[in-house]
């Protein structure tokens, strides 16, 4: 489908490698004739991403550094381009000690993960605000179930991100028609997900719960993001769209229930 991206300008944060959601979106936009502006976290990351998407303008932006974010906004303003969309696909949690009981979460870990995974959506959107086109679209990537306790303390942080979407959409509506939405994805086979302790078991379990008995594909999430970045979704705002292949309605799948019951 032609989403009308030719000659449009998009900022994408979160391209990590060929498996990442952000890469799938960036590749699709580029193939549709869009101009890409990417942000990466470090010099090493810059080199890798430039090899993946050499046609894109790429900037190093440490989202834990407010000066970096502010300077990035100023650099984008100098380009004298209107930004038609912004994809925020950034998340981080310190799992170096494994997933511990939630009540043992360290304050410094919680605050760092909140800053990177949730508040950076606000900070980057604010920095880009002078460059947004009148009806630009902001999209962030969340998870399908923020009450999934196996995700550790990232569950509440993603819940914060979901709430932030509505507040940001409302705030921006006072001066523009800029929209903000989230794609709430089920378990995916990405490098970032692989860093979560025990994630492979969650991924395999999710496959048994999808209505089609087949895991969600990264391209399917990317397609929904592309739709939200396009003008075809102009009526959608302050919303989280769940993309999980029906998993959320199937927690009591008979085969799964019987397998567990028979092992008791």
Short mmCIF file of C-alpha atoms in Angstrom, two decimals:
data_model
loop_
_atom_site.label_atom_id
_atom_site.label_comp_id
_atom_site.label_asym_id
_atom_site.label_seq_id
_atom_site.Cartn_x
_atom_site.Cartn_y
_atom_site.Cartn_z
CA UNK A 1 0.00 0.00 0.00
CA UNK A 2 1.19 3.51 -0.82
CA UNK A 3 1.21 5.47 2.44
CA UNK A 4 2.21 8.69 0.66
CA UNK A 5 5.72 8.92 2.11
CA UNK A 6 7.51 10.17 -1.01
CA UNK A 7 9.66 13.24 -0.18
CA UNK A 8 8.34 13.31 3.41
CA UNK A 9 10.81 13.70 6.30
CA UNK A 10 10.92 11.35 9.28
CA UNK A 11 13.02 11.17 12.44
CA UNK A 12 13.60 7.65 13.73
CA UNK A 13 15.20 6.83 17.06
CA UNK A 14 16.07 3.25 17.91
CA UNK A 15 17.59 1.60 14.84
CA UNK A 16 19.86 -1.01 16.39
CA UNK A 17 20.34 -3.74 13.78
CA UNK A 18 18.43 -5.56 11.03
CA UNK A 19 16.14 -7.21 13.59
CA UNK A 20 14.95 -4.02 15.28
CA UNK A 21 11.46 -2.61 14.79
CA UNK A 22 12.92 0.79 13.97
CA UNK A 23 15.05 -0.69 11.18
CA UNK A 24 12.04 -2.36 9.56
CA UNK A 25 10.17 0.96 9.65
CA UNK A 26 13.15 2.95 8.36
CA UNK A 27 13.71 0.52 5.49
CA UNK A 28 10.05 0.67 4.50
CA UNK A 29 9.95 4.47 4.61
CA UNK A 30 13.16 4.76 2.61
CA UNK A 31 11.88 2.37 -0.06
CA UNK A 32 8.75 4.53 -0.28
CA UNK A 33 10.82 7.62 -1.10
CA UNK A 34 10.96 9.23 2.35
CA UNK A 35 13.95 11.16 3.73
CA UNK A 36 15.30 9.72 6.97
CA UNK A 37 16.95 11.34 9.99
CA UNK A 38 18.18 8.85 12.57
CA UNK A 39 19.43 9.19 16.13
CA UNK A 40 21.87 6.77 17.75
CA UNK A 41 23.35 6.56 21.23
CA UNK A 42 27.11 6.39 20.54
CA UNK A 43 29.93 6.62 18.01
CA UNK A 44 30.12 2.82 17.69
CA UNK A 45 26.41 2.67 17.07
CA UNK A 46 26.72 5.44 14.47
CA UNK A 47 29.15 3.39 12.37
CA UNK A 48 26.87 0.33 12.41
CA UNK A 49 23.72 2.25 11.50
CA UNK A 50 25.41 4.19 8.70
CA UNK A 51 26.26 0.86 7.08
CA UNK A 52 22.64 -0.28 7.36
CA UNK A 53 21.07 2.97 6.12
CA UNK A 54 23.77 5.01 4.36
CA UNK A 55 21.22 7.31 2.73
CA UNK A 56 20.00 8.65 6.09
CA UNK A 57 21.27 11.62 8.08
CA UNK A 58 22.40 10.21 11.41
CA UNK A 59 23.06 12.07 14.67
CA UNK A 60 24.47 10.92 17.98
CA UNK A 61 21.96 11.78 20.71
CA UNK A 62 22.39 10.49 24.25
CA UNK A 63 18.83 10.76 25.57
CA UNK A 64 20.16 10.83 29.14
CA UNK A 65 21.85 14.12 28.29
CA UNK A 66 19.45 17.07 28.04
CA UNK A 67 22.03 19.17 26.19
CA UNK A 68 22.36 16.47 23.53
CA UNK A 69 18.60 16.49 23.01
CA UNK A 70 18.40 20.29 22.88
CA UNK A 71 21.31 20.52 20.43
CA UNK A 72 19.72 17.87 18.22
CA UNK A 73 16.56 19.92 18.00
CA UNK A 74 18.58 22.96 16.97
CA UNK A 75 20.44 20.97 14.31
CA UNK A 76 17.16 19.76 12.83
CA UNK A 77 15.86 23.34 12.76
CA UNK A 78 18.94 24.37 10.76
CA UNK A 79 18.03 21.83 8.06
CA UNK A 80 14.96 23.92 7.31
CA UNK A 81 12.86 20.81 6.74
CA UNK A 82 9.44 20.13 8.09
CA UNK A 83 9.37 16.84 10.01
CA UNK A 84 6.32 14.81 9.04
CA UNK A 85 6.75 12.04 11.58
CA UNK A 86 8.82 10.84 14.51
CA UNK A 87 9.26 7.22 15.62
CA UNK A 88 10.42 6.74 19.20
CA UNK A 89 11.62 3.16 19.56
CA UNK A 90 13.96 3.40 22.55
CA UNK A 91 13.95 1.29 25.70
CA UNK A 92 16.50 0.23 28.28
CA UNK A 93 16.46 -1.63 31.58
CA UNK A 94 19.43 -2.79 33.63
CA UNK A 95 19.03 -6.55 33.89
CA UNK A 96 22.67 -7.17 34.84
CA UNK A 97 21.52 -8.76 38.11
CA UNK A 98 18.67 -10.65 36.48
CA UNK A 99 14.97 -10.04 37.08
CA UNK A 100 14.50 -9.62 40.80
CA UNK A 101 11.27 -9.33 42.82
CA UNK A 102 9.70 -5.96 42.00
CA UNK A 103 9.99 -4.73 45.59
CA UNK A 104 13.78 -5.09 45.32
CA UNK A 105 14.04 -2.74 42.32
CA UNK A 106 16.82 -0.19 42.74
CA UNK A 107 15.74 3.44 42.52
CA UNK A 108 18.64 4.34 40.22
CA UNK A 109 17.71 1.54 37.80
CA UNK A 110 14.05 2.52 37.81
CA UNK A 111 14.76 6.20 37.21
CA UNK A 112 17.28 5.50 34.43
CA UNK A 113 14.89 3.14 32.64
CA UNK A 114 12.04 5.65 33.01
CA UNK A 115 14.17 8.45 31.59
CA UNK A 116 15.36 6.44 28.58
CA UNK A 117 12.22 4.41 27.88
CA UNK A 118 9.46 6.90 28.67
CA UNK A 119 10.47 10.49 29.30
CA UNK A 120 12.75 10.60 26.25
CA UNK A 121 9.56 10.55 24.16
CA UNK A 122 8.59 13.88 25.72
CA UNK A 123 12.07 15.38 25.58
CA UNK A 124 12.73 14.47 21.95
CA UNK A 125 9.25 15.53 20.84
CA UNK A 126 9.72 18.89 22.53
CA UNK A 127 13.10 19.38 20.85
CA UNK A 128 11.57 18.58 17.45
CA UNK A 129 8.41 20.64 18.05
CA UNK A 130 9.59 23.75 16.12
CA UNK A 131 10.32 21.56 13.09
CA UNK A 132 7.16 19.46 13.05
CA UNK A 133 4.76 19.95 10.18
CA UNK A 134 1.30 21.10 11.23
CA UNK A 135 -0.11 17.57 11.22
CA UNK A 136 2.98 15.50 12.01
CA UNK A 137 2.59 12.06 13.59
CA UNK A 138 4.54 10.81 16.61
CA UNK A 139 4.60 7.06 17.29
CA UNK A 140 6.22 5.19 20.16
CA UNK A 141 6.63 1.45 20.75
CA UNK A 142 5.10 -0.07 23.87
CA UNK A 143 4.17 -3.61 24.92
CA UNK A 144 0.86 -5.45 24.66
CA UNK A 145 0.53 -6.12 28.40
CA UNK A 146 2.10 -3.75 30.94
CA UNK A 147 0.88 -6.04 33.74
CA UNK A 148 3.03 -8.94 32.49
CA UNK A 149 5.14 -9.29 35.62
CA UNK A 150 7.71 -11.53 33.92
CA UNK A 151 8.98 -8.34 32.23
CA UNK A 152 10.38 -7.10 35.54
CA UNK A 153 10.18 -3.43 36.43
CA UNK A 154 9.81 -2.45 32.77
CA UNK A 155 6.10 -3.22 32.97
CA UNK A 156 5.28 -0.13 35.08
CA UNK A 157 7.65 1.96 32.97
CA UNK A 158 5.89 0.95 29.76
CA UNK A 159 2.60 1.75 31.52
CA UNK A 160 4.04 5.21 32.15
CA UNK A 161 4.89 5.45 28.45
CA UNK A 162 1.31 4.52 27.52
CA UNK A 163 -0.06 7.27 29.76
CA UNK A 164 2.50 9.74 28.43
CA UNK A 165 1.15 9.24 24.90
CA UNK A 166 -2.23 10.74 25.84
CA UNK A 167 -0.72 13.61 27.82
CA UNK A 168 1.68 14.49 25.01
CA UNK A 169 -1.08 14.35 22.41
CA UNK A 170 -3.24 16.65 24.52
CA UNK A 171 -0.39 19.08 25.17
CA UNK A 172 0.61 19.38 21.53
CA UNK A 173 -3.00 19.84 20.44
CA UNK A 174 -3.03 23.30 22.02
CA UNK A 175 -0.85 24.65 19.21
CA UNK A 176 -0.96 22.17 16.35
CA UNK A 177 -2.58 19.07 14.86
CA UNK A 178 0.43 16.92 15.75
CA UNK A 179 -0.73 13.47 16.85
CA UNK A 180 0.85 10.98 19.25
CA UNK A 181 0.08 7.25 19.41
CA UNK A 182 1.64 3.99 20.54
CA UNK A 183 1.92 0.57 19.00
CA UNK A 184 1.64 -1.97 21.82
CA UNK A 185 3.44 -5.01 20.48
CA UNK A 186 3.34 -8.60 21.64
CA UNK A 187 6.59 -10.56 22.10
CA UNK A 188 9.00 -10.17 19.19
CA UNK A 189 12.22 -11.88 18.13
CA UNK A 190 14.57 -8.90 18.43
CA UNK A 191 18.06 -8.48 19.86
CA UNK A 192 16.74 -6.11 22.52
CA UNK A 193 14.18 -8.65 23.69
CA UNK A 194 16.83 -11.34 23.80
CA UNK A 195 18.56 -9.34 26.54
CA UNK A 196 15.63 -9.86 28.93
CA UNK A 197 16.32 -12.80 31.27
CA UNK A 198 14.03 -15.74 30.51
CA UNK A 199 12.55 -14.03 27.47
CA UNK A 200 12.83 -17.04 25.18
CA UNK A 201 10.31 -18.93 27.35
CA UNK A 202 7.91 -16.00 27.15
CA UNK A 203 8.35 -15.89 23.38
CA UNK A 204 7.59 -19.60 22.99
CA UNK A 205 4.60 -19.34 25.33
CA UNK A 206 3.27 -16.38 23.35
CA UNK A 207 3.35 -18.49 20.20
CA UNK A 208 1.02 -21.01 21.79
CA UNK A 209 -1.41 -18.25 22.78
CA UNK A 210 -1.72 -16.39 19.47
CA UNK A 211 -4.91 -17.32 17.66
CA UNK A 212 -2.94 -18.44 14.61
CA UNK A 213 -0.37 -20.38 16.70
CA UNK A 214 2.37 -18.36 15.09
CA UNK A 215 4.42 -15.62 16.68
CA UNK A 216 4.07 -11.98 15.81
CA UNK A 217 6.48 -10.79 13.12
CA UNK A 218 8.52 -7.62 13.46
CA UNK A 219 7.37 -6.55 9.99
CA UNK A 220 3.75 -6.69 11.18
CA UNK A 221 4.48 -4.24 13.98
CA UNK A 222 6.45 -2.04 11.56
CA UNK A 223 3.51 -2.00 9.13
CA UNK A 224 1.19 -0.70 11.86
CA UNK A 225 3.73 1.98 12.76
CA UNK A 226 3.97 3.02 9.12
CA UNK A 227 0.19 3.35 9.00
CA UNK A 228 0.20 5.55 12.11
CA UNK A 229 2.97 7.72 10.66
CA UNK A 230 0.89 8.27 7.53
CA UNK A 231 -1.99 10.65 6.90
CA UNK A 232 -4.26 7.60 6.45
CA UNK A 233 -4.42 7.43 10.26
CA UNK A 234 -5.31 11.11 10.71
CA UNK A 235 -8.30 10.26 12.91
CA UNK A 236 -6.25 8.29 15.45
CA UNK A 237 -4.75 10.23 18.36
CA UNK A 238 -3.78 9.59 22.00
CA UNK A 239 -4.27 5.87 21.40
CA UNK A 240 -2.39 2.62 21.92
CA UNK A 241 -2.99 0.07 19.18
CA UNK A 242 -2.41 -3.49 20.35
CA UNK A 243 -0.64 -5.72 17.83
CA UNK A 244 -0.32 -9.21 19.29
CA UNK A 245 -1.94 -11.64 16.83
CA UNK A 246 -4.88 -12.07 19.21
CA UNK A 247 -2.80 -13.30 22.15
CA UNK A 248 -4.51 -11.05 24.70
CA UNK A 249 -7.91 -12.71 24.24
CA UNK A 250 -6.57 -16.25 24.42
CA UNK A 251 -5.07 -16.69 27.91
CA UNK A 252 -7.29 -19.76 28.46
CA UNK A 253 -6.48 -21.56 25.23
CA UNK A 254 -7.63 -25.15 25.77
CA UNK A 255 -4.40 -26.79 24.62
CA UNK A 256 -2.28 -24.60 26.90
CA UNK A 257 -4.61 -25.10 29.88
CA UNK A 258 -4.65 -28.87 29.39
CA UNK A 259 -0.86 -29.03 29.06
CA UNK A 260 -0.41 -27.20 32.36
CA UNK A 261 -3.18 -29.14 34.12
CA UNK A 262 -1.74 -32.49 33.02
CA UNK A 263 1.65 -31.52 34.49
CA UNK A 264 0.22 -30.75 37.93
#
